[in-house]
Amino acid sequence: MHLDTPLVYVKGVGPFRAEMLEAKGLVTVNDLLHYPPFRYEDRSNLKSIYELAPGEMATVIAEVRSTRMPKMGRRNVGLFEARFGDGSHATLTGKWFHGAYLANVLTEGARVSLYGKVEFDSYSGDMLMMHPEFEMLSADDEDGDASLHTGRVVPIYEAAGKVSPKMMRALMRRVLDGIEPLEDFLPVHLRERLKLVDRWTAVRGIHFPGEDSDLRLLNAFRSPAHLRMILEEFFWLECGLELKRSKAKLEAGIAFQLNEQVREKVKAMLPFKPTGAQKRVLGEIAKDMAEPHPMSRLLQGDVGSGKTLVAAEAAIIAIENGYQVAVLAPTEILAMQHYASFQALFAKLGYLVVPLSGSLKAKEKEKIKRFVEQGAARVVVGTHALLEEGVQFHKLGLAIVDEQHRFGVMQRLKLMEKGEVKPDVLVMTATPIPRTLALTVYGDLDTSVIDEMPPGRKPIKTKHLPESRIEEVWSFVGREVAAGRQAYVVYPVIEESETAGMKAAEKSYLHLRDDVFPQLAVGLLHGKLGQADKETVMADFKAGRIQVLVATTVVEVGVDVPNATVMVIEHAERFGLAQLHQLRGRVGRGGEQSYCILVTERLGETARERVRTMTESNDGFYIAEMDLRLRGPGEFFGTKQSGMPSLRFANIIRDREMLETARGEAQAFIQHPPNEEVLRRAVHYIRDNWQRRYGLVQVG
Ligand code: ADP
Ligand code: MG
């Protein structure tokens, strides 16, 4: 048996089980070794039933004495009950709802191990476990001898289809017994300095912890074996990202000139004095652009920090060097807003800015494509569909990609292949990215952060009110409008096509217009309005002809009306944190004190957390961290294409300190390897073992 032996050839697997293992990404022996248990159970220190105390989590080994399926009247409710005995004089009842299938499994006389929370059943006077986890135990078992499953700390694996946790354990044992001790590829200096156990010890210790191992550490994924595997995983991932970064720095790119002409144009464009942070960040970008290698830089900054201005300055550098700029957004609405911003900023400079959107008529689109191909269009703004539509650039020099957590690494690469020489790429995010993600998903990019707000901004005051107090909200809005300000009232629409949210917005619009604010100009904006209507409404709001704008989530990003000081968010419980923060960022853009009012109906636990986070903080980076913690990395990104590496041992939230350590070590290692041979081995090792798992594209 070798590490790359397909599992289908391992004794006891066969095609049927192999298929189910494959669905979990487990194809080879090596894959299996990287499938850690999610929990450990101490079956060495078992309890007798008579020792059980209500409230504790416990494991007992017992025999099924009797079973029944109690009925309610004549109705079968699917409840399955089994009574267990273990030779002590007490008995334990296990109950399973929807447990009919268990009648053929937990038959009288069967020996099982049960794990669950102990309760006291006041009806029967028995101890009770609801839905305990159980494992069948028998000596003549195809899944190996009982000593593997009892009398020790046992690993509990997630089942893979019909491959039960117990089969998984037996399979793991067989594989570990059948392979040669694993080689350790982690650089020795690192292992010694960080006091890491060697790989073979770690892998065995994760799957079958020794007698002296600490159950608490195991279950916290903090045993020496875990620490080693977590660090290793982060280290190779970060090495891969660092290799990618350093490789890009060797490729041929465009060396843009930063001359007087560029400076003049930038000066002519600037509508105000850039902040210190904007200047610093532009400096970083300009330096990259002047290098004869393609730039891959991430531009981060909170909502309203002025990223657009910086992006526009970068665009001028490209344009004045005779190149074109592509601006890509994840949605049509966002693209439209970028189009408007760039057009406004570049009006004075006489650059032709064109939109390339899916909603254009075929003829118009052809015309625009021709402008792009011939080079007349200096800036092309569109959604990422732009990459697929066979658009030919005359001379693409810079791509500005607005990611908003949706674009994947793959799309970015596709973009880079468009030009003959790789263009520079500036990735902007609409919401700040938590540091842990910046180190993983965006770890192959250099990072610039705008950490300063334009001058004169007052922190937005955020309040939370129940729907029952909506009248107070309206009188507050009335007072602000009387003082010359404007307000947004936003309703959630999850999908752009959804109609329920639209109806709510429409209804509220009529109510506000006719009943609450008959003397004010109330407007309505939602995704179903035609393009021209949308633009009219936005223009009216911008010009102050609309005082209260009722809207669905279309205002989430990009809208810029400094005189608006109130953001009322209805059904705030339905919005995610990032979205709430984005919405709030629509106000507080001028010198006046601004307010965000979160109105909620019933609040679940995480919704309450979200609302609390919002009222506590205005800091987008803090909010992004909380968002990540509340949702978990998978949800946070939402799609498979997110470029999120699939980590087996490590968890970027739980193990963030180790991630930081690994990042530093990996950078040092790649930039100053002890010698070429060690580096070469590492590159090969990453390519052979980690590339597929991490979705890393071409690291070496
Ligand atoms: P972001 O895209 O980072 O959310 P924007 O680029 O839309 O932020 O800028 C937010 C607001 O701040 C806009 O109204 C913009 O015109 C304004 N702004 C940007 N930079 C400055 C600055 N240096 N001084 C004053 N206002 C600025
Ligand atoms: Mg360059």
XYZ file of C-alpha atoms and ligand atoms in Angstrom:
728
model
C 0.000 0.000 0.000
C 1.293 3.456 -0.981
C 0.109 6.960 -0.307
C -1.326 7.210 -3.797
C -3.013 3.805 -3.765
C -6.666 4.377 -4.649
C -8.901 3.535 -1.705
C -10.950 1.253 -3.906
C -8.076 -1.259 -3.733
C -7.853 -1.199 0.037
C -9.268 -4.317 1.646
C -12.854 -3.844 2.765
C -13.563 -0.838 0.555
C -14.676 -1.930 -2.923
C -16.359 0.169 -5.604
C -19.545 0.907 -3.645
C -17.821 2.428 -0.641
C -15.097 3.977 -2.770
C -17.713 6.027 -4.515
C -19.085 7.355 -1.265
C -15.614 8.161 -0.033
C -14.889 9.960 -3.254
C -17.913 12.176 -2.724
C -16.062 13.451 0.351
C -12.946 14.063 -1.676
C -11.283 10.882 -0.419
C -9.735 9.074 -3.356
C -6.311 7.898 -2.258
C -4.758 6.588 0.918
C -3.127 9.970 1.341
C -6.514 11.702 1.177
C -7.775 9.439 3.908
C -4.879 10.319 6.181
C -5.949 13.934 5.785
C -9.441 13.227 7.016
C -9.229 13.942 10.720
C -11.823 12.924 13.281
C -14.093 15.786 14.301
C -14.286 14.535 17.874
C -12.718 12.071 20.277
C -14.466 9.943 22.805
C -12.832 8.497 25.865
C -14.011 4.938 25.982
C -11.174 3.895 28.219
C -12.870 5.446 31.166
C -16.350 4.144 30.609
C -19.209 4.679 32.968
C -21.534 2.022 34.236
C -25.143 2.934 33.865
C -25.585 3.203 37.624
C -22.807 5.811 37.759
C -24.476 8.153 35.279
C -25.468 11.587 36.502
C -28.013 13.819 34.757
C -26.487 16.606 32.720
C -23.172 14.941 31.844
C -21.972 13.718 28.474
C -21.074 10.095 28.839
C -20.209 6.891 27.061
C -21.554 3.556 28.168
C -21.189 0.104 26.714
C -24.352 -1.883 27.077
C -26.617 -4.489 25.612
C -30.073 -3.983 24.166
C -32.589 -5.521 26.565
C -35.848 -4.587 24.887
C -37.187 -2.238 22.258
C -40.549 -0.745 21.409
C -42.212 1.787 19.186
C -44.756 3.524 21.392
C -47.902 4.797 19.686
C -49.993 7.860 20.386
C -53.477 6.381 20.364
C -53.341 4.358 17.161
C -50.927 6.626 15.456
C -47.356 5.587 14.907
C -45.257 8.659 15.688
C -41.968 7.178 14.580
C -40.475 7.182 18.058
C -38.115 4.308 18.758
C -37.157 3.354 22.310
C -34.555 0.902 23.493
C -33.674 -0.121 27.025
C -30.074 -0.969 27.725
C -28.435 -2.901 30.522
C -24.776 -3.394 31.378
C -24.771 -5.785 34.326
C -25.064 -3.014 36.864
C -28.532 -2.936 38.375
C -29.639 0.234 36.609
C -31.039 0.552 33.098
C -30.740 3.279 30.503
C -33.336 4.259 27.922
C -32.423 5.618 24.532
C -35.028 7.441 22.436
C -34.914 8.351 18.782
C -37.552 10.245 16.871
C -37.957 9.062 13.282
C -36.214 5.976 14.542
C -38.294 3.258 12.891
C -35.282 2.077 10.886
C -33.498 1.255 14.139
C -35.832 -1.674 14.812
C -33.623 -3.786 12.546
C -30.390 -2.418 13.937
C -30.746 -2.278 17.686
C -32.090 -5.783 18.114
C -32.316 -7.523 21.450
C -28.936 -8.733 22.666
C -26.906 -6.383 20.474
C -23.864 -4.820 22.144
C -23.377 -1.127 21.520
C -21.474 1.859 22.729
C -23.699 4.842 23.390
C -22.635 8.430 23.673
C -24.900 11.297 24.622
C -26.222 13.662 27.215
C -27.668 11.988 30.276
C -31.111 13.042 31.453
C -33.335 11.765 34.192
C -36.645 10.379 32.959
C -39.117 11.154 35.706
C -41.777 8.860 34.228
C -39.776 5.677 34.301
C -37.188 6.603 36.903
C -34.565 5.541 34.351
C -31.634 7.454 33.035
C -32.335 8.631 29.498
C -30.406 9.699 26.428
C -32.189 11.448 23.591
C -30.709 10.615 20.199
C -27.468 9.229 21.570
C -24.787 8.422 19.054
C -24.176 4.738 19.033
C -21.905 2.185 17.529
C -22.571 -1.528 17.193
C -19.936 -3.623 18.881
C -19.358 -7.260 18.270
C -16.317 -9.453 18.376
C -16.657 -11.119 14.970
C -16.926 -7.820 13.264
C -15.651 -7.180 9.737
C -14.636 -3.734 10.890
C -11.848 -5.004 13.033
C -11.640 -6.224 16.554
C -13.568 -4.567 19.339
C -10.405 -3.291 20.997
C -10.195 -0.733 18.220
C -13.539 0.698 19.166
C -13.582 0.433 22.943
C -11.284 0.621 25.921
C -9.350 3.580 24.486
C -9.732 7.104 23.249
C -11.504 6.579 19.939
C -11.675 8.942 16.988
C -15.134 9.828 15.736
C -15.226 10.557 12.022
C -17.919 12.114 9.984
C -19.659 9.364 8.046
C -19.194 9.335 4.273
C -22.554 8.222 2.908
C -22.985 4.642 4.101
C -19.416 4.448 5.311
C -20.105 4.759 9.016
C -17.820 6.448 11.534
C -16.921 3.019 12.755
C -16.004 1.666 9.328
C -13.972 4.784 8.813
C -12.058 4.056 11.984
C -11.370 0.478 10.940
C -10.294 1.614 7.498
C -7.982 4.202 8.985
C -6.378 1.546 11.183
C -5.872 -0.729 8.215
C -4.301 2.029 6.163
C -1.996 3.188 8.939
C -0.884 -0.398 9.502
C -0.319 -0.939 5.798
C 1.877 2.021 4.876
C 5.504 2.894 5.450
C 6.237 5.562 8.049
C 5.614 8.965 6.495
C 8.452 11.193 5.424
C 8.616 14.650 6.904
C 8.987 17.462 4.391
C 8.674 20.370 6.776
C 12.011 22.210 6.929
C 13.980 20.974 9.920
C 14.767 24.420 11.301
C 11.066 25.176 11.449
C 10.208 21.923 13.162
C 12.833 22.495 15.776
C 12.136 26.125 16.438
C 8.397 25.636 16.763
C 8.854 22.367 18.657
C 6.645 20.381 16.321
C 6.330 16.621 16.466
C 7.313 14.771 13.306
C 4.776 13.985 10.659
C 4.416 10.257 11.223
C 3.870 10.761 14.945
C 1.376 13.522 14.217
C -0.706 11.592 11.700
C -0.902 8.542 13.935
C -1.613 10.694 16.963
C -4.509 12.424 15.239
C -6.214 9.202 14.245
C -5.304 6.999 17.193
C -4.195 9.078 20.154
C -1.897 7.332 22.595
C -2.892 6.342 26.091
C -1.354 9.373 27.711
C -3.057 11.905 25.457
C -5.192 14.636 26.901
C -8.805 14.361 25.785
C -9.470 18.052 26.315
C -6.575 19.057 24.073
C -7.653 16.535 21.462
C -11.184 17.826 21.339
C -9.954 21.405 21.172
C -7.691 20.410 18.236
C -4.777 21.506 20.364
C -2.934 18.239 20.921
C 0.722 18.236 19.776
C -0.371 16.140 16.797
C -3.015 18.679 15.840
C -0.728 21.657 16.275
C 1.798 20.056 13.974
C -0.717 19.265 11.228
C -2.418 22.655 11.454
C 0.851 24.492 11.205
C 2.006 22.307 8.359
C -1.166 22.916 6.437
C -0.972 26.680 6.831
C 2.729 26.636 6.057
C 2.373 24.864 2.716
C -0.619 26.964 1.770
C 1.266 30.154 2.528
C 4.331 28.863 0.686
C 2.133 28.214 -2.334
C 0.688 31.721 -2.185
C 4.105 33.253 -1.683
C 5.519 31.296 -4.620
C 2.709 32.562 -6.770
C 3.347 36.105 -5.682
C 7.077 35.930 -6.260
C 6.612 34.196 -9.584
C 4.328 36.995 -10.786
C 7.073 39.422 -9.857
C 9.360 37.803 -12.396
C 6.912 37.848 -15.284
C 7.009 40.410 -18.049
C 4.582 43.240 -17.492
C 4.158 46.871 -18.338
C 6.477 49.465 -16.845
C 4.278 52.548 -16.777
C 5.965 55.947 -16.866
C 5.176 58.272 -13.996
C 5.906 61.561 -15.677
C 4.849 65.174 -15.464
C 1.950 64.561 -17.839
C 0.492 61.971 -15.488
C 0.861 64.297 -12.528
C -0.852 67.152 -14.368
C -3.816 64.990 -15.312
C -4.191 63.636 -11.796
C -4.149 67.172 -10.454
C -6.768 68.237 -12.962
C -9.019 65.328 -12.033
C -8.861 65.561 -8.235
C -12.049 67.097 -6.860
C -10.476 67.470 -3.400
C -7.251 67.063 -1.508
C -6.491 63.360 -1.038
C -6.131 62.105 2.510
C -2.763 60.927 3.786
C -3.888 57.331 3.453
C -5.043 57.850 -0.118
C -1.677 59.376 -0.986
C 0.265 56.568 0.631
C -1.812 53.892 -1.081
C -1.549 55.554 -4.460
C 2.204 55.654 -3.910
C 2.225 51.894 -3.384
C 0.148 51.320 -6.496
C 2.186 53.700 -8.655
C 5.407 52.010 -7.568
C 4.005 48.622 -8.623
C 2.805 50.001 -11.918
C 6.214 51.433 -12.716
C 7.806 48.012 -12.290
C 8.199 45.997 -15.492
C 6.143 43.178 -13.932
C 2.417 42.714 -13.589
C 0.907 44.170 -10.444
C -1.474 42.080 -8.331
C -2.618 44.327 -5.560
C -5.572 44.328 -3.238
C -6.978 47.726 -2.335
C -8.860 47.647 0.925
C -10.669 50.352 2.770
C -13.865 50.810 4.679
C -17.037 52.052 3.024
C -16.604 55.722 2.220
C -12.839 55.758 2.666
C -12.397 56.922 -0.925
C -11.223 53.893 -2.867
C -12.753 55.142 -6.100
C -10.532 58.176 -6.150
C -7.421 56.061 -5.778
C -8.570 53.673 -8.494
C -9.176 56.636 -10.791
C -5.660 57.920 -10.185
C -4.253 54.515 -11.091
C -6.387 54.546 -14.226
C -4.899 57.872 -15.274
C -1.401 56.410 -15.078
C -2.405 53.635 -17.473
C -4.312 55.894 -19.833
C -1.602 58.546 -20.091
C 0.795 55.759 -21.034
C -1.465 54.901 -23.946
C -3.212 51.925 -22.387
C -6.842 51.036 -21.690
C -8.450 50.317 -18.346
C -11.093 47.684 -17.610
C -13.299 48.090 -14.539
C -15.137 44.941 -13.505
C -17.927 44.609 -10.983
C -19.824 41.548 -9.747
C -23.294 42.918 -10.527
C -24.924 45.100 -13.161
C -25.981 47.673 -10.605
C -22.507 48.001 -9.208
C -21.064 48.235 -12.706
C -23.487 51.003 -13.510
C -22.452 52.905 -10.423
C -18.775 52.544 -11.208
C -19.534 53.735 -14.695
C -21.207 56.848 -13.309
C -18.325 57.545 -10.884
C -15.587 57.164 -13.488
C -17.482 59.172 -16.028
C -17.950 62.009 -13.541
C -14.294 61.970 -12.498
C -12.964 61.782 -16.056
C -15.334 64.265 -17.690
C -12.788 67.064 -17.413
C -9.996 64.944 -18.850
C -11.882 64.058 -22.000
C -11.416 60.285 -21.681
C -14.067 58.149 -23.320
C -15.626 55.905 -20.660
C -17.956 53.183 -21.961
C -20.299 50.759 -20.208
C -20.442 47.211 -21.456
C -23.466 45.709 -19.824
C -25.684 42.759 -20.569
C -28.713 45.009 -20.826
C -27.397 46.915 -23.834
C -29.078 46.459 -27.191
C -27.121 44.296 -29.592
C -26.368 47.165 -31.930
C -25.123 49.443 -29.200
C -23.014 46.675 -27.809
C -21.374 46.105 -31.168
C -20.583 49.777 -31.412
C -19.053 49.857 -27.957
C -17.045 46.736 -28.636
C -15.647 48.450 -31.708
C -14.636 51.463 -29.620
C -12.834 49.129 -27.272
C -11.140 47.227 -30.041
C -9.926 50.331 -31.808
C -8.728 51.922 -28.592
C -11.021 54.963 -28.640
C -12.594 53.831 -25.374
C -10.118 54.492 -22.592
C -12.129 52.986 -19.757
C -14.502 50.035 -20.146
C -16.850 49.306 -17.266
C -18.849 46.103 -17.023
C -19.611 42.965 -15.088
C -17.283 40.014 -15.110
C -19.199 38.772 -18.153
C -16.843 41.143 -19.921
C -14.215 38.450 -19.594
C -16.292 35.888 -21.385
C -17.831 37.931 -24.122
C -14.956 37.873 -26.512
C -14.166 41.527 -25.988
C -10.946 42.484 -27.719
C -8.975 45.255 -26.134
C -6.770 47.446 -28.214
C -4.184 47.702 -25.444
C -5.307 46.655 -21.994
C -2.960 47.966 -19.328
C -4.857 47.923 -16.059
C -7.789 45.931 -14.753
C -9.637 47.224 -11.713
C -11.649 44.371 -10.257
C -14.297 45.089 -7.670
C -14.610 41.803 -5.857
C -17.216 42.144 -3.176
C -16.345 38.623 -2.056
C -17.654 37.033 -5.183
C -14.997 36.856 -7.764
C -12.794 33.820 -7.614
C -9.141 33.489 -8.166
C -9.920 31.742 -11.431
C -11.661 34.700 -12.956
C -8.800 36.902 -12.012
C -6.434 34.678 -13.878
C -8.613 34.515 -16.916
C -8.482 38.267 -16.983
C -4.727 38.317 -16.875
C -4.576 36.194 -20.005
C -6.533 38.701 -22.079
C -3.755 41.037 -23.010
C -0.540 40.042 -24.745
C 1.558 41.372 -21.935
C -0.118 40.766 -18.612
C -1.936 43.856 -17.453
C -1.650 45.189 -13.935
C -4.503 44.107 -11.695
C -5.935 46.133 -8.861
C -8.534 44.273 -6.805
C -10.883 46.487 -4.816
C -13.303 45.196 -2.249
C -16.576 46.838 -1.359
C -16.267 45.558 2.190
C -13.122 45.132 4.212
C -11.747 41.626 4.295
C -10.899 40.125 7.664
C -7.203 39.710 8.057
C -7.398 35.925 8.181
C -8.995 35.872 4.752
C -6.632 38.459 3.405
C -3.899 35.984 4.355
C -5.517 32.980 2.702
C -7.930 33.738 -0.090
C -6.131 36.914 -1.118
C -2.758 35.804 0.137
C -1.207 35.892 -3.312
C -1.846 39.618 -3.624
C 0.041 42.551 -2.208
C -2.188 44.619 0.006
C -2.848 48.321 0.415
C -5.187 49.598 3.090
C -6.846 53.014 3.249
C -7.159 53.370 6.988
C -8.302 56.958 7.238
C -11.626 58.579 6.444
C -11.883 61.819 4.445
C -11.784 64.819 6.795
C -14.821 66.230 8.555
C -16.711 62.976 8.903
C -18.631 62.430 12.116
C -19.097 58.831 13.238
C -22.582 57.623 12.353
C -24.884 57.027 15.323
C -26.633 53.680 15.093
C -29.830 52.844 16.970
C -31.967 49.744 17.179
C -35.755 49.968 17.523
C -38.553 47.408 17.341
C -41.127 47.731 14.566
C -43.708 48.727 17.200
C -41.907 52.051 17.604
C -41.822 52.883 13.903
C -43.814 56.105 14.485
C -40.881 57.508 16.459
C -38.622 56.674 13.539
C -40.850 58.565 11.126
C -41.013 61.653 13.310
C -37.221 61.600 13.542
C -36.986 61.354 9.755
C -39.457 64.250 9.514
C -37.295 66.421 11.764
C -34.107 65.697 9.801
C -35.813 66.490 6.508
C -37.195 69.707 7.995
C -33.583 70.612 8.802
C -32.747 70.243 5.119
C -31.422 66.658 5.111
C -32.499 63.568 3.185
C -33.254 60.010 4.210
C -33.202 56.454 2.898
C -35.714 53.800 3.940
C -34.486 50.388 2.836
C -36.257 47.046 2.519
C -34.498 43.723 2.132
C -34.560 41.986 -1.209
C -32.491 38.873 -1.165
C -32.562 38.092 -4.860
C -32.688 40.845 -7.386
C -35.652 39.026 -8.908
C -37.571 38.601 -5.679
C -40.938 40.300 -5.577
C -41.904 40.082 -1.872
C -39.387 42.701 -0.795
C -40.386 44.849 -3.714
C -44.032 44.726 -2.659
C -43.089 45.681 0.888
C -41.108 48.612 -0.434
C -43.950 49.663 -2.724
C -46.496 49.456 0.069
C -44.324 51.420 2.427
C -43.686 53.966 -0.285
C -47.416 54.606 -0.740
C -47.932 54.743 3.022
C -45.090 57.204 3.555
C -46.042 59.343 0.581
C -49.782 59.539 1.313
C -50.137 59.141 5.086
C -46.898 59.943 6.886
C -45.169 62.583 4.790
C -47.856 64.045 2.507
C -45.961 67.353 2.487
C -42.605 65.796 1.447
C -41.231 64.436 -1.817
C -41.015 60.667 -1.419
C -39.415 58.486 -4.100
C -39.185 54.778 -4.838
C -36.253 52.812 -6.224
C -36.086 49.093 -6.864
C -34.454 46.614 -9.188
C -37.491 46.093 -11.405
C -37.584 49.695 -12.549
C -36.312 50.306 -16.046
C -32.850 51.683 -16.509
C -34.030 55.188 -17.393
C -36.452 55.335 -14.454
C -33.741 54.246 -12.052
C -31.437 56.944 -13.321
C -34.151 59.591 -13.022
C -34.941 58.624 -9.435
C -31.267 58.645 -8.480
C -30.715 61.987 -10.166
C -33.731 63.453 -8.350
C -32.480 62.195 -5.018
C -28.999 63.499 -5.674
C -30.383 66.907 -6.598
C -32.583 66.984 -3.488
C -35.846 66.853 -5.453
C -36.609 63.625 -3.572
C -36.318 63.964 0.210
C -37.163 60.468 1.379
C -36.066 57.597 -0.823
C -37.732 54.243 -0.260
C -35.560 51.559 -1.790
C -34.706 47.914 -1.944
C -31.123 46.832 -1.584
C -30.112 48.441 -4.879
C -28.731 51.350 -2.890
C -26.344 49.037 -1.131
C -23.279 50.073 -2.979
C -21.898 53.047 -4.761
C -24.674 55.552 -4.208
C -23.164 58.806 -3.061
C -25.421 61.573 -1.719
C -23.603 63.508 1.015
C -26.741 65.387 2.094
C -28.479 62.153 3.138
C -28.135 61.763 6.900
C -30.647 59.083 7.847
C -30.603 55.428 6.870
C -33.630 53.511 8.098
C -33.269 49.768 7.557
C -36.514 47.859 7.857
C -36.384 44.147 8.736
C -32.766 44.639 9.634
C -32.772 41.081 10.993
C -32.838 39.775 7.434
C -29.651 41.458 6.341
C -26.169 40.110 6.762
C -23.599 42.156 8.633
C -21.616 43.138 5.569
C -24.779 44.351 3.907
C -25.891 46.335 6.951
C -22.515 48.005 7.102
C -22.612 48.776 3.389
C -26.059 50.305 3.739
C -25.006 52.373 6.681
C -22.099 53.620 4.595
C -24.576 55.436 2.337
C -24.914 58.113 5.039
C -22.247 59.980 6.948
C -20.694 61.147 3.677
C -20.959 64.850 4.384
C -20.149 67.082 7.320
C -23.482 66.630 9.157
C -24.158 64.143 11.938
C -25.722 61.036 10.403
C -27.877 58.253 11.801
C -28.613 54.642 11.029
C -31.789 53.163 12.482
C -32.171 49.398 12.489
C -35.809 48.385 12.738
C -36.512 44.746 13.518
C -39.380 42.415 14.174
C -38.560 39.095 15.785
C -34.887 38.565 16.440
C -33.095 35.233 16.385
C -29.859 34.779 18.236
C -27.416 35.528 15.446
C -29.588 38.371 14.158
C -29.384 39.856 17.639
C -25.591 39.499 17.510
C -25.515 41.243 14.160
C -27.625 44.137 15.352
C -25.518 44.436 18.468
C -22.318 44.470 16.443
C -23.734 47.267 14.316
C -24.751 49.430 17.244
C -21.382 48.827 18.884
C -19.024 49.635 16.059
C -18.495 51.694 12.931
C -15.290 49.894 12.054
C -15.671 47.866 8.879
C -12.723 45.616 9.686
C -14.148 44.713 13.070
C -17.539 44.096 11.509
C -16.032 41.878 8.839
C -14.313 39.777 11.517
C -17.573 39.394 13.405
C -19.333 38.495 10.183
C -16.776 35.830 9.462
C -17.070 34.462 12.970
C -20.868 34.396 12.947
C -21.137 32.781 9.552
C -18.005 30.718 9.166
C -15.710 30.953 6.157
C -17.826 28.819 3.831
C -20.966 30.868 4.275
C -19.040 34.082 4.294
C -18.102 33.550 0.696
C -21.187 31.680 -0.310
C -19.842 30.024 -3.431
C -17.581 27.166 -4.287
C -15.700 29.348 -6.716
C -14.675 31.686 -3.979
C -11.097 30.565 -4.078
C -11.392 29.444 -0.483
C -8.795 26.741 0.113
C -10.275 23.577 1.558
C -8.284 23.079 4.700
C -8.414 19.670 6.361
C -6.873 20.235 9.770
C -6.722 23.961 10.138
C -9.517 26.430 10.658
C -8.721 30.025 9.866
C -10.904 31.369 12.644
C -9.958 28.994 15.405
C -6.289 28.873 14.446
C -5.640 32.436 13.385
C -2.507 32.838 15.481
C -0.921 29.842 13.840
C -1.912 31.235 10.456
C 0.017 34.413 11.211
C 3.022 32.395 12.302
C 2.889 30.199 9.220
C 2.600 33.206 6.943
C 5.722 34.796 8.364
C 7.645 31.523 8.243
C 6.551 30.791 4.698
C 7.587 34.206 3.422
C 10.960 33.919 5.058
C 11.393 30.400 3.711
C 10.518 31.198 0.109
C 12.455 34.444 0.006
C 15.531 33.092 1.778
C 15.525 29.327 1.494
C 18.335 27.577 3.416
C 19.504 26.292 0.023
C 18.180 25.730 -3.479
C 17.747 22.003 -2.988
C 15.462 22.429 0.019
C 13.384 24.958 -1.900
C 13.162 22.718 -4.947
C 11.946 19.837 -2.805
C 9.358 22.047 -1.160
C 8.048 23.280 -4.493
C 7.701 19.727 -5.738
C 6.052 18.667 -2.547
C 3.496 21.464 -2.730
C 2.805 20.762 -6.369
C 2.307 17.055 -5.831
C 0.408 17.144 -2.592
C -1.283 20.440 -1.967
C -2.011 22.096 -5.249
C -5.200 20.189 -5.933
C -6.430 20.462 -2.400
C -5.940 24.201 -2.182
C -7.004 25.038 -5.679
C -3.645 26.673 -6.148
C -2.972 27.255 -9.771
C 0.551 26.659 -10.958
C 2.735 27.411 -8.035
C 6.019 26.410 -9.560
P -15.541 53.922 -1.201
O -15.585 53.544 -2.657
O -14.223 53.619 -0.565
O -16.689 53.421 -0.414
P -15.856 56.510 -2.266
O -14.712 56.446 -3.200
O -17.231 56.344 -2.817
O -15.627 55.486 -1.102
O -15.749 57.865 -1.464
C -16.682 58.197 -0.473
C -17.005 59.675 -0.473
O -15.921 60.417 -0.008
C -17.332 60.200 -1.835
O -18.334 61.178 -1.678
C -16.035 60.842 -2.269
O -16.261 61.838 -3.201
C -15.538 61.383 -0.961
N -14.089 61.523 -0.853
C -13.172 60.611 -1.269
N -11.934 61.045 -1.003
C -12.057 62.251 -0.408
C -11.132 63.219 0.123
N -9.819 63.009 0.072
N -11.630 64.341 0.674
C -12.950 64.546 0.732
N -13.865 63.698 0.266
C -13.440 62.549 -0.293
Mg 3.547 47.198 -14.003
